[in-house]
GROMACS .gro file of C-alpha atoms in nm:
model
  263
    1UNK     CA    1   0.000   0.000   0.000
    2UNK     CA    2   0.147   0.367  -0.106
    3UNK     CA    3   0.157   0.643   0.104
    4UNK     CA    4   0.179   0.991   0.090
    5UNK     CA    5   0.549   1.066   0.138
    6UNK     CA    6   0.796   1.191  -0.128
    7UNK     CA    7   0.920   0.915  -0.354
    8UNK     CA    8   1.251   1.035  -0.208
    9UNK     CA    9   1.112   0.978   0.130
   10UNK     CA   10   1.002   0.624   0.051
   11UNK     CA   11   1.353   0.504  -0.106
   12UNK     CA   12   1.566   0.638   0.164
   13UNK     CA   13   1.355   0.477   0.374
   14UNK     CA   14   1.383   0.123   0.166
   15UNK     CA   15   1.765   0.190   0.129
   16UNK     CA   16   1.842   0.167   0.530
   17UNK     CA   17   1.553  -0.165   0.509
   18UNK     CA   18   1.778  -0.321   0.274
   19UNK     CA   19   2.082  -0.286   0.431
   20UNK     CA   20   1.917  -0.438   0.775
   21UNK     CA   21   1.767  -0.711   0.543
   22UNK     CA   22   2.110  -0.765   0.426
   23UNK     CA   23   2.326  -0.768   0.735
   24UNK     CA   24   2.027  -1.026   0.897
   25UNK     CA   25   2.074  -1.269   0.612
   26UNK     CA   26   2.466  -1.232   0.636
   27UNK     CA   27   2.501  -1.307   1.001
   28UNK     CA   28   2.305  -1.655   0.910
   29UNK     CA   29   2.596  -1.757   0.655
   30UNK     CA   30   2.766  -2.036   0.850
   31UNK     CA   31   3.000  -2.118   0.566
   32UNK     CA   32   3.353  -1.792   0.647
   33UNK     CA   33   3.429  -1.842   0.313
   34UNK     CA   34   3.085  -1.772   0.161
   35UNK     CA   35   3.041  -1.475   0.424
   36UNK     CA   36   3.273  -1.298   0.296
   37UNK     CA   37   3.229  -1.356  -0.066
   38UNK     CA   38   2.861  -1.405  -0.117
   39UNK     CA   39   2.813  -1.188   0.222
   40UNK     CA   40   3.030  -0.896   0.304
   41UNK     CA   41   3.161  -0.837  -0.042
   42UNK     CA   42   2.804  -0.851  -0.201
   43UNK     CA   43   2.688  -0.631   0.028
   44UNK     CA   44   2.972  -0.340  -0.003
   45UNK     CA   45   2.927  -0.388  -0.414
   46UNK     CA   46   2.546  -0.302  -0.373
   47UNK     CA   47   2.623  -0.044  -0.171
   48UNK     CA   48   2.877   0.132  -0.437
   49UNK     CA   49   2.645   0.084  -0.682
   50UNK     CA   50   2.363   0.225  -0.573
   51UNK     CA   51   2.540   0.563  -0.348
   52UNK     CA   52   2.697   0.699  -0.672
   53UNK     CA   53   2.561   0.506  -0.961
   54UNK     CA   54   2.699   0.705  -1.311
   55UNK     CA   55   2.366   0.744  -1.551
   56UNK     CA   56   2.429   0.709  -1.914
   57UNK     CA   57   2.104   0.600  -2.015
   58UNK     CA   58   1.899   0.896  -2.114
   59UNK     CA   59   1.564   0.758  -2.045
   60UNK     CA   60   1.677   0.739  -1.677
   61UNK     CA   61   1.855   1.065  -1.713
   62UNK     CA   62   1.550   1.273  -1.790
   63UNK     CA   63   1.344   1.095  -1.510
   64UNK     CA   64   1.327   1.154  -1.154
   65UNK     CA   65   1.165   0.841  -1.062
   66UNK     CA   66   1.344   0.645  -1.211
   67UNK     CA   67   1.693   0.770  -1.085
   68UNK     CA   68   1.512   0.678  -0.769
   69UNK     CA   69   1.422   0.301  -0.861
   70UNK     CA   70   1.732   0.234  -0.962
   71UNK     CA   71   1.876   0.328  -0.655
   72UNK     CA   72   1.664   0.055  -0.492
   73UNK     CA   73   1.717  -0.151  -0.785
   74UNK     CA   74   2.049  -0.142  -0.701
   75UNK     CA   75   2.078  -0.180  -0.334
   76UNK     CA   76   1.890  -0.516  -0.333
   77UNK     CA   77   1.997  -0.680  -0.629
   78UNK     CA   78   2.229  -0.927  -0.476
   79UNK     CA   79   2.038  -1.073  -0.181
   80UNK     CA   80   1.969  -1.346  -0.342
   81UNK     CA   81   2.395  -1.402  -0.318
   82UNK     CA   82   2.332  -1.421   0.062
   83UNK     CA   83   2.044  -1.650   0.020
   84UNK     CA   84   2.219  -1.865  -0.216
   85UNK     CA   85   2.505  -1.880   0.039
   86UNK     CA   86   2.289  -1.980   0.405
   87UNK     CA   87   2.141  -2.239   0.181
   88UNK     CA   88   2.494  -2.324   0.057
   89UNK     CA   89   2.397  -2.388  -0.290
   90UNK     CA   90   2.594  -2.432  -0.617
   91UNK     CA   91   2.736  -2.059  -0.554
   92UNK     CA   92   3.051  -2.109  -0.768
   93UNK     CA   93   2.855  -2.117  -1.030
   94UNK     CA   94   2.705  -1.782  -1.240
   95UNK     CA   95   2.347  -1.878  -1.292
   96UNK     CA   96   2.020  -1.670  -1.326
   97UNK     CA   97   1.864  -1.850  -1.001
   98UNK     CA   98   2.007  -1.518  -0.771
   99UNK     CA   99   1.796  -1.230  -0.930
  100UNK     CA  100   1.506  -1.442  -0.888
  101UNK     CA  101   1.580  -1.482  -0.501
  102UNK     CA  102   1.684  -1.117  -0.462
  103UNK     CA  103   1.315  -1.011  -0.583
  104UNK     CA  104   1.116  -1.280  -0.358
  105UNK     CA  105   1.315  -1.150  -0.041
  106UNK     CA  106   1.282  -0.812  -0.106
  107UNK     CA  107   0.916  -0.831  -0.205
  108UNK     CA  108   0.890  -1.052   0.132
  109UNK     CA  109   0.985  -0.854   0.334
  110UNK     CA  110   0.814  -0.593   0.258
  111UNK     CA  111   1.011  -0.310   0.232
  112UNK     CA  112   0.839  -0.206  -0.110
  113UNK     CA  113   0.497  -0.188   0.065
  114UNK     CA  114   0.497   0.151   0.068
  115UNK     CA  115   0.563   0.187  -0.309
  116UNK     CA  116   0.311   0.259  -0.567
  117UNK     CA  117   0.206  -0.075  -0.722
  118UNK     CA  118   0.416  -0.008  -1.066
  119UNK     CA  119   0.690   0.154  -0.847
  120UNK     CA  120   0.705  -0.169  -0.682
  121UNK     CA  121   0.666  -0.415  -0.964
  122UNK     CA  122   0.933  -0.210  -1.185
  123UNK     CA  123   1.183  -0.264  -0.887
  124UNK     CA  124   1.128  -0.676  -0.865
  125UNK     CA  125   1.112  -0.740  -1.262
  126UNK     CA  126   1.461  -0.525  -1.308
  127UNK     CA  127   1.573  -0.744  -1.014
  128UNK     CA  128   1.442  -1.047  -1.136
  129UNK     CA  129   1.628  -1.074  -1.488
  130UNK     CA  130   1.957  -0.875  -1.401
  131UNK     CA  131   2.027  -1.222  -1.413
  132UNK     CA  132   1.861  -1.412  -1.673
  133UNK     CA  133   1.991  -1.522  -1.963
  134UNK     CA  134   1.660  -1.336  -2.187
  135UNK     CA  135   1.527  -1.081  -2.061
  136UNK     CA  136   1.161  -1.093  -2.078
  137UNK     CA  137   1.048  -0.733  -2.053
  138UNK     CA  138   0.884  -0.513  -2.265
  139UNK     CA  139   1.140  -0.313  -2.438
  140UNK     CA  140   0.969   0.057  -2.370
  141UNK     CA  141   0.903  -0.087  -2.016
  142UNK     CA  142   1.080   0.098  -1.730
  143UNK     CA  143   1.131  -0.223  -1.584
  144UNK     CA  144   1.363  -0.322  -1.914
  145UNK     CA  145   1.559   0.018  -1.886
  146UNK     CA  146   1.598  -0.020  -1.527
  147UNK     CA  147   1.704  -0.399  -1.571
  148UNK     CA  148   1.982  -0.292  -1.818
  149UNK     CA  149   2.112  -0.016  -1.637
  150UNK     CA  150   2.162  -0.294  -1.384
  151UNK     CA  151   2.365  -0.527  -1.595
  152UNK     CA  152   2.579  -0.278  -1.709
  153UNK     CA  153   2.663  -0.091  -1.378
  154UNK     CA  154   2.685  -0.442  -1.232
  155UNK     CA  155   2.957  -0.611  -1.420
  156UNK     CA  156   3.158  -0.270  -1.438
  157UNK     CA  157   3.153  -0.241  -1.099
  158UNK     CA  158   3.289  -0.654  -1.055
  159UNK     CA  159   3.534  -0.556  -1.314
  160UNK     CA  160   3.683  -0.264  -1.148
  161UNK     CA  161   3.707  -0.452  -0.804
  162UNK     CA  162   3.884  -0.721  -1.012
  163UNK     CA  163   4.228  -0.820  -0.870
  164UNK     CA  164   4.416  -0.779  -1.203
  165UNK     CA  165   4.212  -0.483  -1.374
  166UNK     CA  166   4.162  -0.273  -1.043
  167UNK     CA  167   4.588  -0.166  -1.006
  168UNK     CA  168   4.595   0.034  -1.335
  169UNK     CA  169   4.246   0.173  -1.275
  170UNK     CA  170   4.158   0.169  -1.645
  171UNK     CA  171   3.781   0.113  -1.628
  172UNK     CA  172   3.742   0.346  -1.367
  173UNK     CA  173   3.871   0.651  -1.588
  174UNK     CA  174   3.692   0.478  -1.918
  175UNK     CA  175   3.333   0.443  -1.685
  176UNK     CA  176   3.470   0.861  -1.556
  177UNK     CA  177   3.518   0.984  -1.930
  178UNK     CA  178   3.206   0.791  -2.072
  179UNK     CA  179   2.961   0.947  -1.825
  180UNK     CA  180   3.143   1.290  -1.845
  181UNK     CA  181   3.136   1.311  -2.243
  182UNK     CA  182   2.791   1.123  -2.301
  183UNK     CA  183   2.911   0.898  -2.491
  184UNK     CA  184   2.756   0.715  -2.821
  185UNK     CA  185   2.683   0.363  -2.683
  186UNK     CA  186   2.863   0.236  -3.025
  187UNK     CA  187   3.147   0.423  -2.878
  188UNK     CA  188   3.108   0.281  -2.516
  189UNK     CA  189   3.101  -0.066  -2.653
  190UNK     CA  190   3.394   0.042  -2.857
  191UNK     CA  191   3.553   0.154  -2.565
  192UNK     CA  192   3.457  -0.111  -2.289
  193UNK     CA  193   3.470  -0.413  -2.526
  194UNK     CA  194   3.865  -0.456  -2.470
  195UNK     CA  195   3.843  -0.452  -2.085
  196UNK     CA  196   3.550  -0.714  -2.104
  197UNK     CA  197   3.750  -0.929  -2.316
  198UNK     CA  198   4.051  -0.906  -2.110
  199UNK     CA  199   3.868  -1.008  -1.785
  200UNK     CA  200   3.635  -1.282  -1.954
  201UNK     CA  201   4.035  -1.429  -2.062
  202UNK     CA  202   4.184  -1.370  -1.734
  203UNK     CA  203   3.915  -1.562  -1.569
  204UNK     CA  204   3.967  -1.830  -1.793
  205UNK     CA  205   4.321  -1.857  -1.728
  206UNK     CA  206   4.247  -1.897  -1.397
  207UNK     CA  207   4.026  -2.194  -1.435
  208UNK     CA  208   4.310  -2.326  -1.731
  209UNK     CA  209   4.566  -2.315  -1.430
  210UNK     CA  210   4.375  -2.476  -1.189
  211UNK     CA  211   4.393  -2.142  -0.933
  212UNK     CA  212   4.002  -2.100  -0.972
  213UNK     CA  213   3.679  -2.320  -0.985
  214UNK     CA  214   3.485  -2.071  -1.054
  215UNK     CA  215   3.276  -2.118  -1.404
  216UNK     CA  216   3.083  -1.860  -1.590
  217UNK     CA  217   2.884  -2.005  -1.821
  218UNK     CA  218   2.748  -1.693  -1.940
  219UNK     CA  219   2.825  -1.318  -1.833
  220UNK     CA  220   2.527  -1.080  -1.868
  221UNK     CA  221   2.591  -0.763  -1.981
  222UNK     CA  222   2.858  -0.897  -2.174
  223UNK     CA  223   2.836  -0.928  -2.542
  224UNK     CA  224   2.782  -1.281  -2.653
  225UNK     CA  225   3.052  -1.311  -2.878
  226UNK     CA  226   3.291  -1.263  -2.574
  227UNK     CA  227   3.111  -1.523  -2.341
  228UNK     CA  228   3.093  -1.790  -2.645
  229UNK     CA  229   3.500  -1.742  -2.700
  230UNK     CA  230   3.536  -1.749  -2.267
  231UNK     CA  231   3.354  -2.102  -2.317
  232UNK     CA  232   3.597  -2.170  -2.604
  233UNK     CA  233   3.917  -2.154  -2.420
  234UNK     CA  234   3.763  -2.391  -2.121
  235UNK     CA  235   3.615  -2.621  -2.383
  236UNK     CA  236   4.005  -2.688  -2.474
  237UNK     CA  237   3.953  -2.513  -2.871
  238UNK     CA  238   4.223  -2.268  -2.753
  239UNK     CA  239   4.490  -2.382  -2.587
  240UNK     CA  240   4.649  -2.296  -2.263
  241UNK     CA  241   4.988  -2.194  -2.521
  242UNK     CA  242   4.701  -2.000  -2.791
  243UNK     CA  243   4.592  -1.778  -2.426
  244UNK     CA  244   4.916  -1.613  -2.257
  245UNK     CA  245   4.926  -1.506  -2.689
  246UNK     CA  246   4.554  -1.379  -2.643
  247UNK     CA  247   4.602  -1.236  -2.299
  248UNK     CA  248   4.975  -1.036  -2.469
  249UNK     CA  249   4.789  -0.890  -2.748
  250UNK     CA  250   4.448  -0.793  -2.500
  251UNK     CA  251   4.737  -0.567  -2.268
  252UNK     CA  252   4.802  -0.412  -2.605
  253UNK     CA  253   4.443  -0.329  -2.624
  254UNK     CA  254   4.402  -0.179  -2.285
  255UNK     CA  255   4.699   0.046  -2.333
  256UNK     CA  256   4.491   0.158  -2.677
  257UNK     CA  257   4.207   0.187  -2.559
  258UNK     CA  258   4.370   0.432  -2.237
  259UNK     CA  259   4.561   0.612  -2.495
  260UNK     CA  260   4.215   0.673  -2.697
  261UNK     CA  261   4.050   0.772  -2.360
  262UNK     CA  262   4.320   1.068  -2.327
  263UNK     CA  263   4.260   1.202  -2.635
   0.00000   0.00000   0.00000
């Protein structure tokens, strides 16, 4: 049931809900491995997403209300992480099962009661299929615009925390200059594809060398083309050799695509 306060009102209100929701289902993670992964880390990456989250969508740049979803949107998108970790399921694995848990908590607990019914629907659809493989919105829908604002801000923000990409701090001036110059998106897929790539290969050298378990089968928000030659190089067609020559020429990209940036 809506009320009368400001939308504002309402998502400040939701924001401090979320975190409470959050810190609850943390301290039930028995697993300290999983706390801190699925737990503590998910938590701090909602919460940099959705304090300062950079706009580039114009739809969401000419609305107030939807600046304010999004902000929800973004706070509660990973819950499901948490959920997925107290149960102690397949987590290693990047599947669409955790957007769908993220919405049912939130929409349990209600937090969102006080949004209008749209307000509120928008919110759990976006959060719903963050993480699907198709997204099955309606592509004028808010809840689609909302939903791929999320996938994009989402995997930029893993990226930059990324243990290899995070030191030179490249994707952090590419996401400062794209917001600041407005940006085509051909040019910010121009831009961002070489950082993508290089992460999607690094990942895969990990699993190649046996440091890392960890599988994605698919990356949303990632162009398909870069997710079907990630499940190349595990599927053996290129070889461990055929990588450090992929992952040499990809460092010659970044340093491009820096240079370009500076320009």
């Amino acid at each position: 049931m809506s009320t009368n306060y400001p939308l504002s009102t309402r998502v400040s209100n939701a924001l401090k809900n979320i975190d409470q929701l959050s810190l609850e289902l943390i301290d039930r993670i028995k697993n300290p491995q999983l706390k801190e992964t699925f737990g503590w880390a998910k938590f701090r990456h909602m919460r940099r997403l959705s304090e300062c989250p950079p706009i580039s969508d114009f739809k969401i740049q000419s609305s107030p209300r939807l600046k304010q979803l999004l902000k929800v949107v973004l706070r509660a998108h990973d819950l499901g992480r948490h959920i997925e970790a107290i149960d102690e399921l397949d987590t290693l694995r990047d599947g669409p099962r955790h957007g769908f848990l993220s919405a049912r908590v939130l929409e349990e607990s209600g937090i969102l009661d006080s949004f209008d019914i749209g307000d509120r629907r928008d919110i759990l659809d976006a959060i719903t299929y963050h993480s699907e493989r198709e997204v099955n919105l309606k592509v004028d829908s808010d809840a689609y615009t909302l939903c791929y604002a999320l996938r994009d801000l989402d995997k930029e923000d893993i990226i930059l925390d990324d243990k290899y990409l995070k030191p030179a701090g490249v994707l952090e001036q590419l996401r400062t200059h794209v917001f600041r110059h407005h940006f085509s998106e051909a040019e910010l897929l121009k831009l961002r594809t070489p950082y993508f790539e290089g992460y999607a290969l690094r990942r895969a050298q990990e699993v190649l060398d046996g440091s890392s378990v960890r599988r994605m089968t698919y990356l949303p928000g990632i162009p398909l083309q870069l997710s079907q030659k990630f499940e190349q190089i595990l599927s053996g067609e290129v070889s461990p050799d055929a990588l450090n020559s992929l992952l040499a020429r990809k460092q010659v990209d970044l340093r491009l695509a820096r240079e370009n940036l500076a320009t």
